[in-house]
Amino acid sequence: MRGPIKQIENMRQVRFNSIWLVPLIALLVAAWMLYQNWSTQGPVITLIASNAEGLEMGKTKLKSRNVDVGRVIDIRLSEDYESAVIKVRMNHGTEQMLRDDAKFWVVKPRIGKEGVSGLGTLLSGAYIDMTPGVKGRQQTDFTILNQPPLSTENEGVRLMLSSTEGSKLDVGALVHFRGYEVGYVEKVGFDSDKGAITYRIVIRSPYDALINSDVQFWMTPGLSLKSSASGFEVRLDSLETFLAGGISFGLPVGRPPGAPVADMTQFRLFSSKESANNNVYDEFINYVFLFDSNVSGLVPGAAVEFRGVRIGTVLDVPFNGISMDALTSLDTPLIPVRARIEPQRLNAASTSGEMSLQKWNELIEERINKGLRASLKIGNYLNAAKVINIDFVENPSPITRKEFEGYQIFPTAPDAFANIETKVVTILDNLSQVPLDSTFKQLGHTLQETNETLRQLQALSKSVSQLLDKSETQQLPADLVSTINELNLTLQSYQANGQIGRPLKENMESLGRALNELQPLLRQVRENPNTLIFDSKPRVDVQPKAAK
């Protein structure tokens, strides 16, 4: 019985085989890999976007400063089908980046006013970029921005600008100081109460030290073409400004810097640098000018000059503050123009205050009583731009009104061109009243009488010569003969070939020819008086050639 029992005990003994180590090691490696994958995974965040253009599940990466920090694991529509919900698995250790101020946006090729960006994604595909959050609590739900955010590094000061004129600038438009980029437009809005476009701009540090209470801001269109009384001006700024426009700022000429300003200080945005410079003069005297001549070529912003020196600015052409009933009640039709005299253009920088303005008002009133008048003057004959010229005139017309409809009136005088036109019209009217036909007839009779007189003088001279040749005349006293000889010589000088008769005859003949040649011109002037100023030759229209 001992033999079988021993055999059974040997069969119960389990033997270890080394081949079993292979699946065991594989199991351990798989468990370690699962643990490593689980331990290196970060949280799953949810991004809400208006659309998922260019994004692919399992391929699109999430980057920060061009370093991979996550990958898209799921893309689906929201429950209301209004947006795309994107799930992103973050890498391990990125939890501190997911705070309230973290920003996400999609990087893809963009071509716009701000320039060209995202060209590298043409081959690699779009990806999601982010700026890590540093403030607030940690969270996992974010909204993807439609546009990349502007840089927030080294921010200096934020300002609010408002504009009631000019076209709108876009977010990202540059802010320049003497052509150097110092900031950008951060936000654009509209104030419905003031009817103004508002801009929130950022001036980067250290350029925020250039901002003070006296700086002025104006738009820089990039390419500007200006025609005024000073001539034509073409200005081209930088390429960025040419594409998107921009804003410039600076201190007015001769004005010292003002006090520093705080964040969100309000400034006015002017349409041009010239408009900003004209706004410096905050002390002025408003006048209404009543012109009875053509105001074409006079535009708002034109200069008011005194002997070539600018002393003011035209505001409204025509001025609509006066009712039509008041204007039609005047004896002659007049066009009202509102302008202002700006004494600060002539004052010293230290002269200011109410007393200075009052003295200027009294001085202008005194000069008006002595003959100071305003008239229209062509400042540039190339574009017919006009200015208001103020100067003393001889024998000025009496002042009929100093105020009209509650506005202070500056007396006017006819402009120089109108005086010339009046004189030309008077000359033409006088020429048209000249009896040309009767004048030429009388001149013809005078020429005939002159010829007859010369013929009679020639006959008389011949008779005297025959008398002197007779023998009886030779027996007369010597004094009488001498007198007859002198008379004969005198008569000969008045003959057609004599010293007096020949020039007289030639002059009369020349006068007749000149009057005959002048007669068609005088007839044309009488029929069409404006030929003295304008060319009477008709212009021949250019005929286009037919296609072959």
mmCIF file of N, CA, C and O in Angstrom, residues 385-448:
data_model
loop_
_atom_site.group_PDB
_atom_site.id
_atom_site.type_symbol
_atom_site.label_atom_id
_atom_site.label_comp_id
_atom_site.label_asym_id
_atom_site.label_seq_id
_atom_site.Cartn_x
_atom_site.Cartn_y
_atom_site.Cartn_z
ATOM 1 N N ALA A 385 -9.755 128.134 -54.114
ATOM 2 C CA ALA A 385 -10.074 128.183 -52.682
ATOM 3 C C ALA A 385 -10.013 129.623 -52.187
ATOM 4 O O ALA A 385 -9.101 130.370 -52.537
ATOM 5 N N LYS A 386 -10.989 130.004 -51.381
ATOM 6 C CA LYS A 386 -11.089 131.375 -50.916
ATOM 7 C C LYS A 386 -10.868 131.461 -49.414
ATOM 8 O O LYS A 386 -11.061 130.482 -48.678
ATOM 9 N N VAL A 387 -10.471 132.649 -48.976
ATOM 10 C CA VAL A 387 -10.335 132.985 -47.566
ATOM 11 C C VAL A 387 -11.059 134.303 -47.328
ATOM 12 O O VAL A 387 -11.415 135.021 -48.269
ATOM 13 N N ILE A 388 -11.287 134.616 -46.061
ATOM 14 C CA ILE A 388 -11.851 135.918 -45.691
ATOM 15 C C ILE A 388 -10.691 136.847 -45.379
ATOM 16 O O ILE A 388 -9.892 136.569 -44.475
ATOM 17 N N ASN A 389 -10.596 137.915 -46.122
ATOM 18 C CA ASN A 389 -9.522 138.884 -45.953
ATOM 19 C C ASN A 389 -10.070 140.125 -45.250
ATOM 20 O O ASN A 389 -11.079 140.701 -45.658
ATOM 21 N N ILE A 390 -9.411 140.518 -44.173
ATOM 22 C CA ILE A 390 -9.807 141.698 -43.404
ATOM 23 C C ILE A 390 -8.747 142.769 -43.582
ATOM 24 O O ILE A 390 -7.555 142.517 -43.333
ATOM 25 N N ASP A 391 -9.156 143.961 -44.013
ATOM 26 C CA ASP A 391 -8.213 145.052 -44.238
ATOM 27 C C ASP A 391 -8.999 146.369 -44.283
ATOM 28 O O ASP A 391 -10.233 146.376 -44.357
ATOM 29 N N PHE A 392 -8.253 147.466 -44.252
ATOM 30 C CA PHE A 392 -8.867 148.778 -44.340
ATOM 31 C C PHE A 392 -9.154 149.114 -45.803
ATOM 32 O O PHE A 392 -8.360 148.786 -46.693
ATOM 33 N N VAL A 393 -10.285 149.755 -46.057
ATOM 34 C CA VAL A 393 -10.678 150.140 -47.408
ATOM 35 C C VAL A 393 -10.870 151.652 -47.441
ATOM 36 O O VAL A 393 -11.185 152.293 -46.421
ATOM 37 N N GLU A 394 -10.656 152.200 -48.627
ATOM 38 C CA GLU A 394 -10.866 153.640 -48.808
ATOM 39 C C GLU A 394 -12.348 153.930 -49.042
ATOM 40 O O GLU A 394 -13.029 153.191 -49.763
ATOM 41 N N ASN A 395 -12.782 155.010 -48.445
ATOM 42 C CA ASN A 395 -14.181 155.440 -48.560
ATOM 43 C C ASN A 395 -15.148 154.290 -48.277
ATOM 44 O O ASN A 395 -15.934 153.871 -49.125
ATOM 45 N N PRO A 396 -15.066 153.692 -47.069
ATOM 46 C CA PRO A 396 -15.947 152.551 -46.771
ATOM 47 C C PRO A 396 -17.394 152.988 -46.695
ATOM 48 O O PRO A 396 -17.716 154.131 -46.338
ATOM 49 N N SER A 397 -18.244 152.078 -47.037
ATOM 50 C CA SER A 397 -19.675 152.349 -46.936
ATOM 51 C C SER A 397 -20.074 152.404 -45.468
ATOM 52 O O SER A 397 -19.476 151.740 -44.618
ATOM 53 N N PRO A 398 -21.058 153.206 -45.137
ATOM 54 C CA PRO A 398 -21.465 153.326 -43.728
ATOM 55 C C PRO A 398 -22.002 152.007 -43.185
ATOM 56 O O PRO A 398 -22.558 151.175 -43.918
ATOM 57 N N ILE A 399 -21.800 151.810 -41.891
ATOM 58 C CA ILE A 399 -22.247 150.585 -41.218
ATOM 59 C C ILE A 399 -23.752 150.669 -40.993
ATOM 60 O O ILE A 399 -24.244 151.590 -40.316
ATOM 61 N N THR A 400 -24.491 149.764 -41.571
ATOM 62 C CA THR A 400 -25.957 149.775 -41.465
ATOM 63 C C THR A 400 -26.457 148.963 -40.280
ATOM 64 O O THR A 400 -27.516 149.247 -39.737
ATOM 65 N N ARG A 401 -25.713 147.927 -39.890
ATOM 66 C CA ARG A 401 -26.144 147.092 -38.768
ATOM 67 C C ARG A 401 -24.923 146.507 -38.054
ATOM 68 O O ARG A 401 -23.953 146.112 -38.694
ATOM 69 N N LYS A 402 -24.977 146.455 -36.750
ATOM 70 C CA LYS A 402 -23.937 145.834 -35.935
ATOM 71 C C LYS A 402 -24.356 144.486 -35.380
ATOM 72 O O LYS A 402 -23.523 143.668 -35.016
ATOM 73 N N GLU A 403 -25.668 144.257 -35.324
ATOM 74 C CA GLU A 403 -26.209 142.975 -34.885
ATOM 75 C C GLU A 403 -27.351 142.588 -35.802
ATOM 76 O O GLU A 403 -28.032 143.443 -36.371
ATOM 77 N N PHE A 404 -27.515 141.287 -35.953
ATOM 78 C CA PHE A 404 -28.604 140.784 -36.800
ATOM 79 C C PHE A 404 -29.044 139.449 -36.226
ATOM 80 O O PHE A 404 -28.245 138.504 -36.120
ATOM 81 N N GLU A 405 -30.312 139.394 -35.843
ATOM 82 C CA GLU A 405 -30.881 138.175 -35.262
ATOM 83 C C GLU A 405 -30.088 137.710 -34.034
ATOM 84 O O GLU A 405 -29.930 136.514 -33.793
ATOM 85 N N GLY A 406 -29.552 138.689 -33.269
ATOM 86 C CA GLY A 406 -28.819 138.355 -32.054
ATOM 87 C C GLY A 406 -27.352 138.013 -32.266
ATOM 88 O O GLY A 406 -26.659 137.688 -31.301
ATOM 89 N N TYR A 407 -26.848 138.070 -33.507
ATOM 90 C CA TYR A 407 -25.450 137.754 -33.801
ATOM 91 C C TYR A 407 -24.683 139.035 -34.116
ATOM 92 O O TYR A 407 -25.219 139.963 -34.747
ATOM 93 N N GLN A 408 -23.430 139.072 -33.682
ATOM 94 C CA GLN A 408 -22.577 140.220 -33.938
ATOM 95 C C GLN A 408 -22.134 140.203 -35.401
ATOM 96 O O GLN A 408 -21.623 139.195 -35.897
ATOM 97 N N ILE A 409 -22.314 141.321 -36.097
ATOM 98 C CA ILE A 409 -22.054 141.411 -37.529
ATOM 99 C C ILE A 409 -20.716 142.102 -37.760
ATOM 100 O O ILE A 409 -20.429 143.144 -37.155
ATOM 101 N N PHE A 410 -19.918 141.516 -38.660
ATOM 102 C CA PHE A 410 -18.689 142.157 -39.123
ATOM 103 C C PHE A 410 -18.973 142.743 -40.496
ATOM 104 O O PHE A 410 -19.375 142.023 -41.419
ATOM 105 N N PRO A 411 -18.788 144.057 -40.682
ATOM 106 C CA PRO A 411 -19.143 144.672 -41.978
ATOM 107 C C PRO A 411 -18.264 144.149 -43.100
ATOM 108 O O PRO A 411 -17.077 143.844 -42.902
ATOM 109 N N THR A 412 -18.840 144.044 -44.282
ATOM 110 C CA THR A 412 -18.137 143.505 -45.436
ATOM 111 C C THR A 412 -18.029 144.552 -46.530
ATOM 112 O O THR A 412 -18.725 145.569 -46.524
ATOM 113 N N ALA A 413 -17.141 144.287 -47.474
ATOM 114 C CA ALA A 413 -16.941 145.141 -48.646
ATOM 115 C C ALA A 413 -16.836 144.242 -49.866
ATOM 116 O O ALA A 413 -16.501 143.060 -49.754
ATOM 117 N N PRO A 414 -17.114 144.753 -51.062
ATOM 118 C CA PRO A 414 -16.980 143.929 -52.271
ATOM 119 C C PRO A 414 -15.537 143.439 -52.421
ATOM 120 O O PRO A 414 -14.587 144.173 -52.140
ATOM 121 N N ASP A 415 -15.423 142.198 -52.844
ATOM 122 C CA ASP A 415 -14.072 141.652 -53.020
ATOM 123 C C ASP A 415 -13.422 142.235 -54.272
ATOM 124 O O ASP A 415 -14.084 142.834 -55.123
ATOM 125 N N ALA A 416 -12.106 142.066 -54.360
ATOM 126 C CA ALA A 416 -11.345 142.680 -55.454
ATOM 127 C C ALA A 416 -11.802 142.170 -56.808
ATOM 128 O O ALA A 416 -11.916 142.930 -57.776
ATOM 129 N N PHE A 417 -12.093 140.902 -56.906
ATOM 130 C CA PHE A 417 -12.524 140.348 -58.190
ATOM 131 C C PHE A 417 -13.866 140.930 -58.603
ATOM 132 O O PHE A 417 -14.103 141.202 -59.775
ATOM 133 N N ALA A 418 -14.735 141.153 -57.609
ATOM 134 C CA ALA A 418 -16.031 141.753 -57.936
ATOM 135 C C ALA A 418 -15.854 143.176 -58.424
ATOM 136 O O ALA A 418 -16.564 143.637 -59.324
ATOM 137 N N ASN A 419 -14.890 143.934 -57.844
ATOM 138 C CA ASN A 419 -14.622 145.287 -58.317
ATOM 139 C C ASN A 419 -14.129 145.282 -59.759
ATOM 140 O O ASN A 419 -14.537 146.101 -60.585
ATOM 141 N N ILE A 420 -13.219 144.354 -60.069
ATOM 142 C CA ILE A 420 -12.727 144.260 -61.445
ATOM 143 C C ILE A 420 -13.862 143.909 -62.394
ATOM 144 O O ILE A 420 -13.999 144.473 -63.482
ATOM 145 N N GLU A 421 -14.689 142.978 -61.969
ATOM 146 C CA GLU A 421 -15.816 142.585 -62.822
ATOM 147 C C GLU A 421 -16.763 143.760 -63.049
ATOM 148 O O GLU A 421 -17.256 143.973 -64.159
ATOM 149 N N THR A 422 -16.996 144.549 -61.984
ATOM 150 C CA THR A 422 -17.880 145.705 -62.127
ATOM 151 C C THR A 422 -17.304 146.718 -63.103
ATOM 152 O O THR A 422 -18.014 147.276 -63.952
ATOM 153 N N LYS A 423 -15.991 146.956 -63.009
ATOM 154 C CA LYS A 423 -15.351 147.912 -63.915
ATOM 155 C C LYS A 423 -15.415 147.417 -65.362
ATOM 156 O O LYS A 423 -15.681 148.188 -66.287
ATOM 157 N N VAL A 424 -15.177 146.122 -65.568
ATOM 158 C CA VAL A 424 -15.228 145.579 -66.927
ATOM 159 C C VAL A 424 -16.631 145.696 -67.493
ATOM 160 O O VAL A 424 -16.827 146.071 -68.661
ATOM 161 N N VAL A 425 -17.631 145.388 -66.647
ATOM 162 C CA VAL A 425 -19.017 145.493 -67.119
ATOM 163 C C VAL A 425 -19.355 146.938 -67.463
ATOM 164 O O VAL A 425 -20.029 147.223 -68.465
ATOM 165 N N THR A 426 -18.865 147.893 -66.661
ATOM 166 C CA THR A 426 -19.129 149.312 -66.952
ATOM 167 C C THR A 426 -18.497 149.724 -68.277
ATOM 168 O O THR A 426 -19.109 150.415 -69.100
ATOM 169 N N ILE A 427 -17.239 149.273 -68.502
ATOM 170 C CA ILE A 427 -16.573 149.598 -69.769
ATOM 171 C C ILE A 427 -17.327 149.002 -70.943
ATOM 172 O O ILE A 427 -17.525 149.654 -71.983
ATOM 173 N N LEU A 428 -17.771 147.734 -70.778
ATOM 174 C CA LEU A 428 -18.492 147.101 -71.872
ATOM 175 C C LEU A 428 -19.829 147.791 -72.126
ATOM 176 O O LEU A 428 -20.254 147.938 -73.278
ATOM 177 N N ASP A 429 -20.488 148.210 -71.022
ATOM 178 C CA ASP A 429 -21.747 148.939 -71.222
ATOM 179 C C ASP A 429 -21.519 150.248 -71.959
ATOM 180 O O ASP A 429 -22.298 150.629 -72.844
ATOM 181 N N ASN A 430 -20.442 150.968 -71.607
ATOM 182 C CA ASN A 430 -20.140 152.222 -72.301
ATOM 183 C C ASN A 430 -19.800 151.983 -73.768
ATOM 184 O O ASN A 430 -20.209 152.746 -74.655
ATOM 185 N N LEU A 431 -19.044 150.890 -74.021
ATOM 186 C CA LEU A 431 -18.712 150.574 -75.413
ATOM 187 C C LEU A 431 -19.965 150.222 -76.215
ATOM 188 O O LEU A 431 -20.074 150.556 -77.394
ATOM 189 N N SER A 432 -20.884 149.515 -75.535
ATOM 190 C CA SER A 432 -22.100 149.127 -76.267
ATOM 191 C C SER A 432 -22.986 150.327 -76.589
ATOM 192 O O SER A 432 -23.809 150.270 -77.500
ATOM 193 N N GLN A 433 -22.815 151.429 -75.818
ATOM 194 C CA GLN A 433 -23.620 152.617 -76.068
ATOM 195 C C GLN A 433 -22.978 153.588 -77.059
ATOM 196 O O GLN A 433 -23.576 154.608 -77.403
ATOM 197 N N VAL A 434 -21.742 153.305 -77.494
ATOM 198 C CA VAL A 434 -21.073 154.198 -78.449
ATOM 199 C C VAL A 434 -21.743 154.074 -79.821
ATOM 200 O O VAL A 434 -21.878 152.953 -80.337
ATOM 201 N N PRO A 435 -22.159 155.211 -80.469
ATOM 202 C CA PRO A 435 -22.763 155.129 -81.826
ATOM 203 C C PRO A 435 -21.681 154.898 -82.875
ATOM 204 O O PRO A 435 -21.157 155.841 -83.486
ATOM 205 N N LEU A 436 -21.314 153.652 -83.084
ATOM 206 C CA LEU A 436 -20.201 153.341 -83.977
ATOM 207 C C LEU A 436 -20.507 153.739 -85.421
ATOM 208 O O LEU A 436 -19.634 154.261 -86.136
ATOM 209 N N ASP A 437 -21.741 153.517 -85.890
ATOM 210 C CA ASP A 437 -22.051 153.806 -87.298
ATOM 211 C C ASP A 437 -21.918 155.294 -87.598
ATOM 212 O O ASP A 437 -21.276 155.688 -88.591
ATOM 213 N N SER A 438 -22.509 156.127 -86.741
ATOM 214 C CA SER A 438 -22.420 157.575 -87.001
ATOM 215 C C SER A 438 -20.991 158.072 -86.872
ATOM 216 O O SER A 438 -20.554 158.974 -87.606
ATOM 217 N N THR A 439 -20.211 157.480 -85.955
ATOM 218 C CA THR A 439 -18.811 157.897 -85.792
ATOM 219 C C THR A 439 -18.011 157.615 -87.048
ATOM 220 O O THR A 439 -17.219 158.449 -87.514
ATOM 221 N N PHE A 440 -18.197 156.411 -87.608
ATOM 222 C CA PHE A 440 -17.459 156.074 -88.838
ATOM 223 C C PHE A 440 -17.913 156.946 -90.017
ATOM 224 O O PHE A 440 -17.109 157.315 -90.867
ATOM 225 N N LYS A 441 -19.196 157.284 -90.051
ATOM 226 C CA LYS A 441 -19.668 158.151 -91.135
ATOM 227 C C LYS A 441 -19.052 159.545 -91.032
ATOM 228 O O LYS A 441 -18.597 160.124 -92.022
ATOM 229 N N GLN A 442 -19.025 160.098 -89.807
ATOM 230 C CA GLN A 442 -18.411 161.406 -89.613
ATOM 231 C C GLN A 442 -16.920 161.379 -89.940
ATOM 232 O O GLN A 442 -16.382 162.332 -90.528
ATOM 233 N N LEU A 443 -16.258 160.284 -89.565
ATOM 234 C CA LEU A 443 -14.841 160.172 -89.888
ATOM 235 C C LEU A 443 -14.640 160.125 -91.406
ATOM 236 O O LEU A 443 -13.699 160.725 -91.939
ATOM 237 N N GLY A 444 -15.537 159.437 -92.096
ATOM 238 C CA GLY A 444 -15.427 159.405 -93.561
ATOM 239 C C GLY A 444 -15.612 160.776 -94.180
ATOM 240 O O GLY A 444 -14.867 161.171 -95.099
ATOM 241 N N HIS A 445 -16.594 161.546 -93.682
ATOM 242 C CA HIS A 445 -16.788 162.911 -94.176
ATOM 243 C C HIS A 445 -15.568 163.779 -93.891
ATOM 244 O O HIS A 445 -15.148 164.593 -94.726
ATOM 245 N N THR A 446 -14.983 163.618 -92.724
ATOM 246 C CA THR A 446 -13.798 164.406 -92.371
ATOM 247 C C THR A 446 -12.651 164.100 -93.301
ATOM 248 O O THR A 446 -11.911 164.997 -93.743
ATOM 249 N N LEU A 447 -12.443 162.827 -93.636
ATOM 250 C CA LEU A 447 -11.372 162.458 -94.561
ATOM 251 C C LEU A 447 -11.618 163.060 -95.944
ATOM 252 O O LEU A 447 -10.685 163.540 -96.613
ATOM 253 N N GLN A 448 -12.887 163.041 -96.387
ATOM 254 C CA GLN A 448 -13.197 163.630 -97.697
ATOM 255 C C GLN A 448 -12.949 165.140 -97.700
ATOM 256 O O GLN A 448 -12.376 165.689 -98.660
#
